[in-house]
Amino acid sequence: MPQAIPAIVAIASLASAGIGTYAAVAQGEAAEDASNAQQKAANQQASATQASASLEAAQVRRENLLRMGTQRASTAKSGVLIDGSANDTIYDSAIQGELEALSVLYSGASEAGYHRSRGKIARMEGKAAKRAGYVSGAGTLIGGVGTAYSKMPEKKAPSFKKT
């Protein structure tokens, strides 16, 4: 019976190592799953940001067209021919309006790039956590096997003496 106790302790050490290994690997995989979800959310946010910027740029362009129409109508109503400085003013308004629209698009693209970048970072963190889980699991398993081996009852080597 005294030899059974070290064997039971060794088996318990192996079981503990197995559970610890499983837990470390599962934790790493869970972290990777979470990071994949974060990346998906960041990509969706990036798409929404770009769509919003496109919509806003279209609105800026529409407002610019209305402003230019108002300028043309005001100029025509006053009896001035649309040439020279009046035409230059309308042309400058068109340029400014397009610059505003492009600025909105650029701002949206920049913010979308930020969200995509955050998503990539989250995914890289998840992959690193998964690798760390495997390494931690391997360390737990190796340590548990070593502990189990040290708890095993000593076996005496057979003697080959001639009697």
GROMACS .gro file of N, CA and C in nm:
model
  489
    1MET      N    1   0.081  -0.120   0.000
    1MET     CA    2   0.000   0.000   0.000
    1MET      C    3   0.084   0.126   0.000
    2PRO      N    4   0.200   0.132   0.071
    2PRO     CA    5   0.279   0.253   0.070
    2PRO      C    6   0.325   0.291  -0.070
    3GLN      N    7   0.345   0.194  -0.158
    3GLN     CA    8   0.389   0.226  -0.294
    3GLN      C    9   0.273   0.279  -0.379
    4ALA      N   10   0.150   0.254  -0.338
    4ALA     CA   11   0.033   0.300  -0.414
    4ALA      C   12   0.016   0.451  -0.402
    5ILE      N   13   0.050   0.506  -0.288
    5ILE     CA   14   0.032   0.650  -0.268
    5ILE      C   15   0.117   0.731  -0.366
    6PRO      N   16   0.246   0.703  -0.382
    6PRO     CA   17   0.322   0.779  -0.482
    6PRO      C   18   0.267   0.760  -0.624
    7ALA      N   19   0.216   0.642  -0.654
    7ALA     CA   20   0.159   0.619  -0.787
    7ALA      C   21   0.033   0.703  -0.806
    8ILE      N   22  -0.049   0.712  -0.701
    8ILE     CA   23  -0.170   0.795  -0.708
    8ILE      C   24  -0.133   0.941  -0.725
    9VAL      N   25  -0.030   0.986  -0.652
    9VAL     CA   26   0.017   1.124  -0.664
    9VAL      C   27   0.069   1.149  -0.806
   10ALA      N   28   0.140   1.053  -0.861
   10ALA     CA   29   0.192   1.068  -0.998
   10ALA      C   30   0.079   1.078  -1.099
   11ILE      N   31  -0.023   0.994  -1.081
   11ILE     CA   32  -0.137   0.998  -1.173
   11ILE      C   33  -0.211   1.130  -1.159
   12ALA      N   34  -0.227   1.178  -1.035
   12ALA     CA   35  -0.292   1.307  -1.013
   12ALA      C   36  -0.212   1.420  -1.077
   13SER      N   37  -0.079   1.411  -1.071
   13SER     CA   38   0.006   1.513  -1.135
   13SER      C   39  -0.014   1.513  -1.286
   14LEU      N   40  -0.023   1.395  -1.344
   14LEU     CA   41  -0.045   1.385  -1.489
   14LEU      C   42  -0.183   1.441  -1.525
   15ALA      N   43  -0.284   1.409  -1.445
   15ALA     CA   44  -0.418   1.460  -1.471
   15ALA      C   45  -0.420   1.612  -1.460
   16SER      N   46  -0.355   1.664  -1.358
   16SER     CA   47  -0.347   1.809  -1.340
   16SER      C   48  -0.276   1.875  -1.457
   17ALA      N   49  -0.169   1.811  -1.504
   17ALA     CA   50  -0.096   1.866  -1.619
   17ALA      C   51  -0.184   1.866  -1.743
   18GLY      N   52  -0.261   1.760  -1.761
   18GLY     CA   53  -0.351   1.753  -1.876
   18GLY      C   54  -0.457   1.861  -1.871
   19ILE      N   55  -0.515   1.882  -1.755
   19ILE     CA   56  -0.618   1.985  -1.739
   19ILE      C   57  -0.557   2.124  -1.759
   20GLY      N   58  -0.439   2.146  -1.700
   20GLY     CA   59  -0.371   2.275  -1.717
   20GLY      C   60  -0.337   2.303  -1.862
   21THR      N   61  -0.293   2.199  -1.932
   21THR     CA   62  -0.260   2.213  -2.074
   21THR      C   63  -0.385   2.250  -2.154
   22TYR      N   64  -0.493   2.177  -2.128
   22TYR     CA   65  -0.619   2.206  -2.198
   22TYR      C   66  -0.665   2.348  -2.171
   23ALA      N   67  -0.658   2.390  -2.045
   23ALA     CA   68  -0.702   2.524  -2.007
   23ALA      C   69  -0.619   2.631  -2.077
   24ALA      N   70  -0.487   2.613  -2.082
   24ALA     CA   71  -0.400   2.713  -2.146
   24ALA      C   72  -0.431   2.724  -2.295
   25VAL      N   73  -0.448   2.610  -2.360
   25VAL     CA   74  -0.478   2.611  -2.504
   25VAL      C   75  -0.616   2.672  -2.529
   26ALA      N   76  -0.714   2.635  -2.447
   26ALA     CA   77  -0.849   2.689  -2.463
   26ALA      C   78  -0.851   2.840  -2.441
   27GLN      N   79  -0.775   2.887  -2.344
   27GLN     CA   80  -0.769   3.031  -2.318
   27GLN      C   81  -0.709   3.104  -2.438
   28GLY      N   82  -0.604   3.048  -2.496
   28GLY     CA   83  -0.544   3.110  -2.614
   28GLY      C   84  -0.639   3.113  -2.732
   29GLU      N   85  -0.713   3.005  -2.751
   29GLU     CA   86  -0.809   3.001  -2.862
   29GLU      C   87  -0.925   3.096  -2.838
   30ALA      N   88  -0.968   3.109  -2.713
   30ALA     CA   89  -1.075   3.204  -2.681
   30ALA      C   90  -1.029   3.347  -2.707
   31ALA      N   91  -0.905   3.376  -2.673
   31ALA     CA   92  -0.851   3.510  -2.698
   31ALA      C   93  -0.846   3.538  -2.849
   32GLU      N   94  -0.810   3.436  -2.925
   32GLU     CA   95  -0.806   3.454  -3.070
   32GLU      C   96  -0.947   3.477  -3.126
   33ASP      N   97  -1.044   3.401  -3.076
   33ASP     CA   98  -1.182   3.420  -3.120
   33ASP      C   99  -1.231   3.561  -3.088
   34ALA      N  100  -1.199   3.608  -2.968
   34ALA     CA  101  -1.239   3.744  -2.929
   34ALA      C  102  -1.174   3.849  -3.019
   35SER      N  103  -1.048   3.828  -3.052
   35SER     CA  104  -0.980   3.925  -3.137
   35SER      C  105  -1.036   3.923  -3.279
   36ASN      N  106  -1.076   3.807  -3.326
   36ASN     CA  107  -1.139   3.799  -3.459
   36ASN      C  108  -1.270   3.876  -3.460
   37ALA      N  109  -1.345   3.866  -3.350
   37ALA     CA  110  -1.470   3.942  -3.340
   37ALA      C  111  -1.442   4.092  -3.336
   38GLN      N  112  -1.336   4.131  -3.266
   38GLN     CA  113  -1.299   4.273  -3.262
   38GLN      C  114  -1.260   4.323  -3.400
   39GLN      N  115  -1.187   4.240  -3.474
   39GLN     CA  116  -1.147   4.281  -3.609
   39GLN      C  117  -1.270   4.295  -3.699
   40LYS      N  118  -1.363   4.202  -3.687
   40LYS     CA  119  -1.484   4.210  -3.769
   40LYS      C  120  -1.562   4.338  -3.736
   41ALA      N  121  -1.574   4.369  -3.607
   41ALA     CA  122  -1.645   4.491  -3.566
   41ALA      C  123  -1.573   4.615  -3.617
   42ALA      N  124  -1.440   4.615  -3.611
   42ALA     CA  125  -1.363   4.730  -3.658
   42ALA      C  126  -1.380   4.747  -3.809
   43ASN      N  127  -1.382   4.637  -3.883
   43ASN     CA  128  -1.402   4.645  -4.028
   43ASN      C  129  -1.542   4.697  -4.062
   44GLN      N  130  -1.641   4.654  -3.984
   44GLN     CA  131  -1.777   4.705  -4.006
   44GLN      C  132  -1.784   4.855  -3.976
   45GLN      N  133  -1.714   4.897  -3.871
   45GLN     CA  134  -1.711   5.039  -3.837
   45GLN      C  135  -1.642   5.118  -3.949
   46ALA      N  136  -1.535   5.060  -4.005
   46ALA     CA  137  -1.465   5.127  -4.115
   46ALA      C  138  -1.558   5.143  -4.236
   47SER      N  139  -1.632   5.039  -4.268
   47SER     CA  140  -1.725   5.046  -4.382
   47SER      C  141  -1.834   5.149  -4.356
   48ALA      N  142  -1.886   5.152  -4.234
   48ALA     CA  143  -1.990   5.249  -4.200
   48ALA      C  144  -1.935   5.391  -4.206
   49THR      N  145  -1.813   5.410  -4.162
   49THR     CA  146  -1.751   5.543  -4.167
   49THR      C  147  -1.735   5.590  -4.311
   50GLN      N  148  -1.689   5.501  -4.398
   50GLN     CA  149  -1.672   5.540  -4.538
   50GLN      C  150  -1.806   5.567  -4.605
   51ALA      N  151  -1.907   5.487  -4.573
   51ALA     CA  152  -2.039   5.510  -4.632
   51ALA      C  153  -2.094   5.645  -4.585
   52SER      N  154  -2.075   5.675  -4.458
   52SER     CA  155  -2.121   5.803  -4.405
   52SER      C  156  -2.049   5.920  -4.471
   53ALA      N  157  -1.918   5.904  -4.491
   53ALA     CA  158  -1.840   6.010  -4.556
   53ALA      C  159  -1.885   6.030  -4.701
   54SER      N  160  -1.915   5.922  -4.770
   54SER     CA  161  -1.962   5.932  -4.908
   54SER      C  162  -2.096   6.004  -4.914
   55LEU      N  163  -2.183   5.972  -4.822
   55LEU     CA  164  -2.313   6.038  -4.816
   55LEU      C  165  -2.297   6.187  -4.786
   56GLU      N  166  -2.210   6.218  -4.691
   56GLU     CA  167  -2.187   6.358  -4.656
   56GLU      C  168  -2.125   6.435  -4.773
   57ALA      N  169  -2.031   6.371  -4.845
   57ALA     CA  170  -1.968   6.437  -4.960
   57ALA      C  171  -2.071   6.463  -5.069
   58ALA      N  172  -2.161   6.369  -5.089
   58ALA     CA  173  -2.267   6.389  -5.190
   58ALA      C  174  -2.355   6.507  -5.150
   59GLN      N  175  -2.383   6.519  -5.021
   59GLN     CA  176  -2.465   6.631  -4.972
   59GLN      C  177  -2.392   6.763  -4.992
   60VAL      N  178  -2.261   6.765  -4.966
   60VAL     CA  179  -2.181   6.887  -4.985
   60VAL      C  180  -2.184   6.927  -5.133
   61ARG      N  181  -2.171   6.829  -5.222
   61ARG     CA  182  -2.174   6.858  -5.365
   61ARG      C  183  -2.310   6.913  -5.407
   62ARG      N  184  -2.416   6.853  -5.352
   62ARG     CA  185  -2.551   6.901  -5.383
   62ARG      C  186  -2.569   7.045  -5.336
   63GLU      N  187  -2.526   7.075  -5.213
   63GLU     CA  188  -2.537   7.211  -5.162
   63GLU      C  189  -2.455   7.308  -5.248
   64ASN      N  190  -2.342   7.262  -5.295
   64ASN     CA  191  -2.259   7.347  -5.381
   64ASN      C  192  -2.330   7.377  -5.513
   65LEU      N  193  -2.393   7.276  -5.571
   65LEU     CA  194  -2.468   7.300  -5.695
   65LEU      C  195  -2.582   7.399  -5.672
   66LEU      N  196  -2.650   7.384  -5.559
   66LEU     CA  197  -2.758   7.479  -5.528
   66LEU      C  198  -2.704   7.620  -5.508
   67ARG      N  199  -2.589   7.631  -5.442
   67ARG     CA  200  -2.527   7.763  -5.419
   67ARG      C  201  -2.487   7.826  -5.553
   68MET      N  202  -2.431   7.746  -5.642
   68MET     CA  203  -2.392   7.800  -5.773
   68MET      C  204  -2.516   7.841  -5.854
   69GLY      N  205  -2.624   7.763  -5.841
   69GLY     CA  206  -2.748   7.800  -5.910
   69GLY      C  207  -2.802   7.932  -5.856
   70THR      N  208  -2.795   7.949  -5.725
   70THR     CA  209  -2.840   8.074  -5.665
   70THR      C  210  -2.755   8.190  -5.713
   71GLN      N  211  -2.625   8.168  -5.723
   71GLN     CA  212  -2.535   8.274  -5.770
   71GLN      C  213  -2.567   8.311  -5.914
   72ARG      N  214  -2.590   8.210  -5.998
   72ARG     CA  215  -2.623   8.238  -6.139
   72ARG      C  216  -2.755   8.316  -6.149
   73ALA      N  217  -2.852   8.269  -6.070
   73ALA     CA  218  -2.984   8.335  -6.075
   73ALA      C  219  -2.974   8.480  -6.026
   74SER      N  220  -2.899   8.502  -5.920
   74SER     CA  221  -2.884   8.638  -5.867
   74SER      C  222  -2.813   8.727  -5.968
   75THR      N  223  -2.712   8.673  -6.032
   75THR     CA  224  -2.638   8.750  -6.132
   75THR      C  225  -2.728   8.782  -6.250
   76ALA      N  226  -2.804   8.683  -6.298
   76ALA     CA  227  -2.893   8.704  -6.412
   76ALA      C  228  -3.005   8.802  -6.377
   77LYS      N  229  -3.057   8.791  -6.254
   77LYS     CA  230  -3.165   8.880  -6.210
   77LYS      C  231  -3.119   9.026  -6.206
   78SER      N  232  -2.991   9.046  -6.174
   78SER     CA  233  -2.940   9.183  -6.167
   78SER      C  234  -2.912   9.240  -6.306
   79GLY      N  235  -2.919   9.154  -6.408
   79GLY     CA  236  -2.899   9.201  -6.544
   79GLY      C  237  -2.754   9.196  -6.587
   80VAL      N  238  -2.666   9.144  -6.502
   80VAL     CA  239  -2.524   9.134  -6.537
   80VAL      C  240  -2.503   9.005  -6.616
   81LEU      N  241  -2.426   9.014  -6.721
   81LEU     CA  242  -2.393   8.895  -6.799
   81LEU      C  243  -2.296   8.808  -6.718
   82ILE      N  244  -2.315   8.678  -6.728
   82ILE     CA  245  -2.227   8.587  -6.654
   82ILE      C  246  -2.100   8.568  -6.735
   83ASP      N  247  -2.011   8.659  -6.714
   83ASP     CA  248  -1.878   8.650  -6.773
   83ASP      C  249  -1.786   8.731  -6.684
   84GLY      N  250  -1.661   8.717  -6.701
   84GLY     CA  251  -1.565   8.795  -6.623
   84GLY      C  252  -1.568   8.759  -6.476
   85SER      N  253  -1.582   8.861  -6.391
   85SER     CA  254  -1.571   8.839  -6.246
   85SER      C  255  -1.688   8.757  -6.192
   86ALA      N  256  -1.808   8.771  -6.248
   86ALA     CA  257  -1.921   8.690  -6.201
   86ALA      C  258  -1.896   8.542  -6.228
   87ASN      N  259  -1.844   8.514  -6.345
   87ASN     CA  260  -1.811   8.376  -6.381
   87ASN      C  261  -1.699   8.323  -6.292
   88ASP      N  262  -1.601   8.408  -6.262
   88ASP     CA  263  -1.490   8.369  -6.174
   88ASP      C  264  -1.541   8.334  -6.034
   89THR      N  265  -1.638   8.411  -5.986
   89THR     CA  266  -1.695   8.386  -5.854
   89THR      C  267  -1.766   8.251  -5.851
   90ILE      N  268  -1.844   8.222  -5.952
   90ILE     CA  269  -1.915   8.094  -5.960
   90ILE      C  270  -1.813   7.980  -5.971
   91TYR      N  271  -1.710   8.001  -6.051
   91TYR     CA  272  -1.605   7.900  -6.069
   91TYR      C  273  -1.532   7.875  -5.936
   92ASP      N  274  -1.501   7.980  -5.863
   92ASP     CA  275  -1.435   7.966  -5.732
   92ASP      C  276  -1.526   7.890  -5.634
   93SER      N  277  -1.656   7.918  -5.639
   93SER     CA  278  -1.749   7.846  -5.553
   93SER      C  279  -1.751   7.697  -5.585
   94ALA      N  280  -1.745   7.666  -5.715
   94ALA     CA  281  -1.743   7.525  -5.757
   94ALA      C  282  -1.618   7.455  -5.704
   95ILE      N  283  -1.505   7.524  -5.715
   95ILE     CA  284  -1.379   7.466  -5.666
   95ILE      C  285  -1.385   7.444  -5.515
   96GLN      N  286  -1.431   7.544  -5.442
   96GLN     CA  287  -1.440   7.533  -5.296
   96GLN      C  288  -1.535   7.420  -5.254
   97GLY      N  289  -1.646   7.410  -5.324
   97GLY     CA  290  -1.742   7.304  -5.294
   97GLY      C  291  -1.682   7.166  -5.314
   98GLU      N  292  -1.609   7.150  -5.423
   98GLU     CA  293  -1.546   7.020  -5.449
   98GLU      C  294  -1.437   6.992  -5.347
   99LEU      N  295  -1.362   7.094  -5.308
   99LEU     CA  296  -1.260   7.075  -5.205
   99LEU      C  297  -1.323   7.031  -5.072
  100GLU      N  298  -1.437   7.091  -5.039
  100GLU     CA  299  -1.508   7.050  -4.918
  100GLU      C  300  -1.550   6.903  -4.927
  101ALA      N  301  -1.604   6.862  -5.041
  101ALA     CA  302  -1.647   6.724  -5.060
  101ALA      C  303  -1.528   6.629  -5.050
  102LEU      N  304  -1.418   6.664  -5.113
  102LEU     CA  305  -1.298   6.579  -5.107
  102LEU      C  306  -1.241   6.572  -4.966
  103SER      N  307  -1.252   6.682  -4.893
  103SER     CA  308  -1.207   6.684  -4.754
  103SER      C  309  -1.289   6.587  -4.669
  104VAL      N  310  -1.419   6.585  -4.691
  104VAL     CA  311  -1.506   6.492  -4.618
  104VAL      C  312  -1.469   6.347  -4.652
  105LEU      N  313  -1.446   6.320  -4.780
  105LEU     CA  314  -1.408   6.184  -4.821
  105LEU      C  315  -1.274   6.144  -4.760
  106TYR      N  316  -1.180   6.236  -4.760
  106TYR     CA  317  -1.048   6.207  -4.703
  106TYR      C  318  -1.059   6.179  -4.553
  107SER      N  319  -1.137   6.260  -4.485
  107SER     CA  320  -1.157   6.241  -4.342
  107SER      C  321  -1.220   6.104  -4.314
  108GLY      N  322  -1.318   6.066  -4.394
  108GLY     CA  323  -1.381   5.934  -4.379
  108GLY      C  324  -1.284   5.821  -4.407
  109ALA      N  325  -1.202   5.837  -4.511
  109ALA     CA  326  -1.104   5.733  -4.544
  109ALA      C  327  -0.999   5.721  -4.433
  110SER      N  328  -0.959   5.834  -4.376
  110SER     CA  329  -0.861   5.830  -4.267
  110SER      C  330  -0.918   5.758  -4.145
  111GLU      N  331  -1.041   5.790  -4.110
  111GLU     CA  332  -1.103   5.726  -3.994
  111GLU      C  333  -1.125   5.577  -4.020
  112ALA      N  334  -1.165   5.542  -4.141
  112ALA     CA  335  -1.183   5.402  -4.176
  112ALA      C  336  -1.050   5.327  -4.168
  113GLY      N  337  -0.945   5.392  -4.214
  113GLY     CA  338  -0.812   5.331  -4.203
  113GLY      C  339  -0.773   5.306  -4.058
  114TYR      N  340  -0.807   5.399  -3.972
  114TYR     CA  341  -0.781   5.382  -3.829
  114TYR      C  342  -0.854   5.259  -3.776
  115HIS      N  343  -0.982   5.246  -3.812
  115HIS     CA  344  -1.059   5.131  -3.763
  115HIS      C  345  -1.003   5.000  -3.816
  116ARG      N  346  -0.965   4.997  -3.942
  116ARG     CA  347  -0.907   4.874  -3.998
  116ARG      C  348  -0.774   4.840  -3.929
  117SER      N  349  -0.697   4.943  -3.902
  117SER     CA  350  -0.569   4.922  -3.833
  117SER      C  351  -0.592   4.864  -3.694
  118ARG      N  352  -0.690   4.917  -3.620
  118ARG     CA  353  -0.723   4.864  -3.487
  118ARG      C  354  -0.768   4.718  -3.498
  119GLY      N  355  -0.841   4.687  -3.603
  119GLY     CA  356  -0.884   4.549  -3.624
  119GLY      C  357  -0.768   4.455  -3.649
  120LYS      N  358  -0.673   4.500  -3.729
  120LYS     CA  359  -0.555   4.417  -3.756
  120LYS      C  360  -0.473   4.396  -3.629
  121ILE      N  361  -0.460   4.500  -3.549
  121ILE     CA  362  -0.386   4.488  -3.424
  121ILE      C  363  -0.456   4.389  -3.332
  122ALA      N  364  -0.588   4.396  -3.324
  122ALA     CA  365  -0.663   4.302  -3.239
  122ALA      C  366  -0.640   4.159  -3.286
  123ARG      N  367  -0.640   4.139  -3.415
  123ARG     CA  368  -0.619   4.004  -3.470
  123ARG      C  369  -0.478   3.954  -3.438
  124MET      N  370  -0.380   4.043  -3.450
  124MET     CA  371  -0.242   4.003  -3.418
  124MET      C  372  -0.230   3.968  -3.270
  125GLU      N  373  -0.297   4.044  -3.184
  125GLU     CA  374  -0.294   4.014  -3.041
  125GLU      C  375  -0.358   3.878  -3.014
  126GLY      N  376  -0.464   3.847  -3.084
  126GLY     CA  377  -0.530   3.717  -3.067
  126GLY      C  378  -0.441   3.602  -3.111
  127LYS      N  379  -0.373   3.620  -3.222
  127LYS     CA  380  -0.281   3.515  -3.268
  127LYS      C  381  -0.167   3.495  -3.169
  128ALA      N  382  -0.117   3.605  -3.114
  128ALA     CA  383  -0.010   3.595  -3.014
  128ALA      C  384  -0.061   3.525  -2.889
  129ALA      N  385  -0.182   3.555  -2.847
  129ALA     CA  386  -0.239   3.490  -2.728
  129ALA      C  387  -0.258   3.341  -2.753
  130LYS      N  388  -0.297   3.307  -2.874
  130LYS     CA  389  -0.314   3.164  -2.906
  130LYS      C  390  -0.179   3.092  -2.900
  131ARG      N  391  -0.077   3.153  -2.958
  131ARG     CA  392   0.057   3.092  -2.951
  131ARG      C  393   0.104   3.081  -2.807
  132ALA      N  394   0.079   3.186  -2.729
  132ALA     CA  395   0.119   3.182  -2.588
  132ALA      C  396   0.045   3.071  -2.514
  133GLY      N  397  -0.080   3.048  -2.551
  133GLY     CA  398  -0.157   2.939  -2.490
  133GLY      C  399  -0.095   2.805  -2.519
  134TYR      N  400  -0.049   2.785  -2.642
  134TYR     CA  401   0.016   2.659  -2.677
  134TYR      C  402   0.148   2.642  -2.601
  135VAL      N  403   0.224   2.749  -2.593
  135VAL     CA  404   0.352   2.741  -2.522
  135VAL      C  405   0.328   2.715  -2.373
  136SER      N  406   0.233   2.786  -2.315
  136SER     CA  407   0.200   2.766  -2.174
  136SER      C  408   0.149   2.624  -2.149
  137GLY      N  409   0.066   2.576  -2.239
  137GLY     CA  410   0.015   2.439  -2.228
  137GLY      C  411   0.127   2.337  -2.235
  138ALA      N  412   0.220   2.359  -2.327
  138ALA     CA  413   0.334   2.266  -2.339
  138ALA      C  414   0.417   2.269  -2.211
  139GLY      N  415   0.440   2.388  -2.157
  139GLY     CA  416   0.517   2.399  -2.033
  139GLY      C  417   0.447   2.330  -1.918
  140THR      N  418   0.316   2.346  -1.909
  140THR     CA  419   0.239   2.279  -1.804
  140THR      C  420   0.247   2.128  -1.818
  141LEU      N  421   0.235   2.080  -1.941
  141LEU     CA  422   0.241   1.936  -1.964
  141LEU      C  423   0.379   1.880  -1.929
  142ILE      N  424   0.482   1.947  -1.973
  142ILE     CA  425   0.618   1.899  -1.944
  142ILE      C  426   0.645   1.901  -1.793
  143GLY      N  427   0.605   2.010  -1.728
  143GLY     CA  428   0.623   2.017  -1.583
  143GLY      C  429   0.545   1.909  -1.511
  144GLY      N  430   0.424   1.884  -1.554
  144GLY     CA  431   0.342   1.780  -1.491
  144GLY      C  432   0.400   1.642  -1.510
  145VAL      N  433   0.452   1.614  -1.628
  145VAL     CA  434   0.516   1.483  -1.653
  145VAL      C  435   0.639   1.468  -1.563
  146GLY      N  436   0.717   1.575  -1.551
  146GLY     CA  437   0.835   1.570  -1.464
  146GLY      C  438   0.797   1.547  -1.319
  147THR      N  439   0.694   1.615  -1.275
  147THR     CA  440   0.646   1.597  -1.137
  147THR      C  441   0.595   1.455  -1.117
  148ALA      N  442   0.519   1.406  -1.212
  148ALA     CA  443   0.466   1.270  -1.201
  148ALA      C  444   0.579   1.168  -1.196
  149TYR      N  445   0.680   1.190  -1.280
  149TYR     CA  446   0.792   1.096  -1.281
  149TYR      C  447   0.864   1.097  -1.147
  150SER      N  448   0.879   1.215  -1.089
  150SER     CA  449   0.949   1.222  -0.961
  150SER      C  450   0.869   1.159  -0.848
  151LYS      N  451   0.738   1.147  -0.862
  151LYS     CA  452   0.653   1.087  -0.759
  151LYS      C  453   0.637   0.937  -0.774
  152MET      N  454   0.681   0.885  -0.884
  152MET     CA  455   0.666   0.742  -0.908
  152MET      C  456   0.748   0.665  -0.804
  153PRO      N  457   0.697   0.551  -0.760
  153PRO     CA  458   0.775   0.471  -0.665
  153PRO      C  459   0.904   0.425  -0.731
  154GLU      N  460   1.006   0.427  -0.651
  154GLU     CA  461   1.136   0.385  -0.705
  154GLU      C  462   1.133   0.236  -0.732
  155LYS      N  463   1.186   0.205  -0.844
  155LYS     CA  464   1.196   0.064  -0.879
  155LYS      C  465   1.342   0.029  -0.877
  156LYS      N  466   1.370  -0.078  -0.816
  156LYS     CA  467   1.509  -0.123  -0.809
  156LYS      C  468   1.543  -0.196  -0.937
  157ALA      N  469   1.659  -0.166  -0.985
  157ALA     CA  470   1.706  -0.234  -1.105
  157ALA      C  471   1.730  -0.381  -1.071
  158PRO      N  472   1.697  -0.468  -1.164
  158PRO     CA  473   1.720  -0.612  -1.135
  158PRO      C  474   1.870  -0.639  -1.117
  159SER      N  475   1.894  -0.728  -1.029
  159SER     CA  476   2.033  -0.766  -1.001
  159SER      C  477   2.066  -0.890  -1.081
  160PHE      N  478   2.182  -0.890  -1.141
  160PHE     CA  479   2.223  -1.004  -1.223
  160PHE      C  480   2.341  -1.075  -1.157
  161LYS      N  481   2.340  -1.081  -1.029
  161LYS     CA  482   2.447  -1.151  -0.957
  161LYS      C  483   2.427  -1.300  -0.969
  162LYS      N  484   2.534  -1.368  -0.978
  162LYS     CA  485   2.530  -1.514  -0.982
  162LYS      C  486   2.521  -1.562  -0.838
  163THR      N  487   2.434  -1.645  -0.816
  163THR     CA  488   2.421  -1.701  -0.681
  163THR      C  489   2.463  -1.843  -0.674
   0.00000   0.00000   0.00000
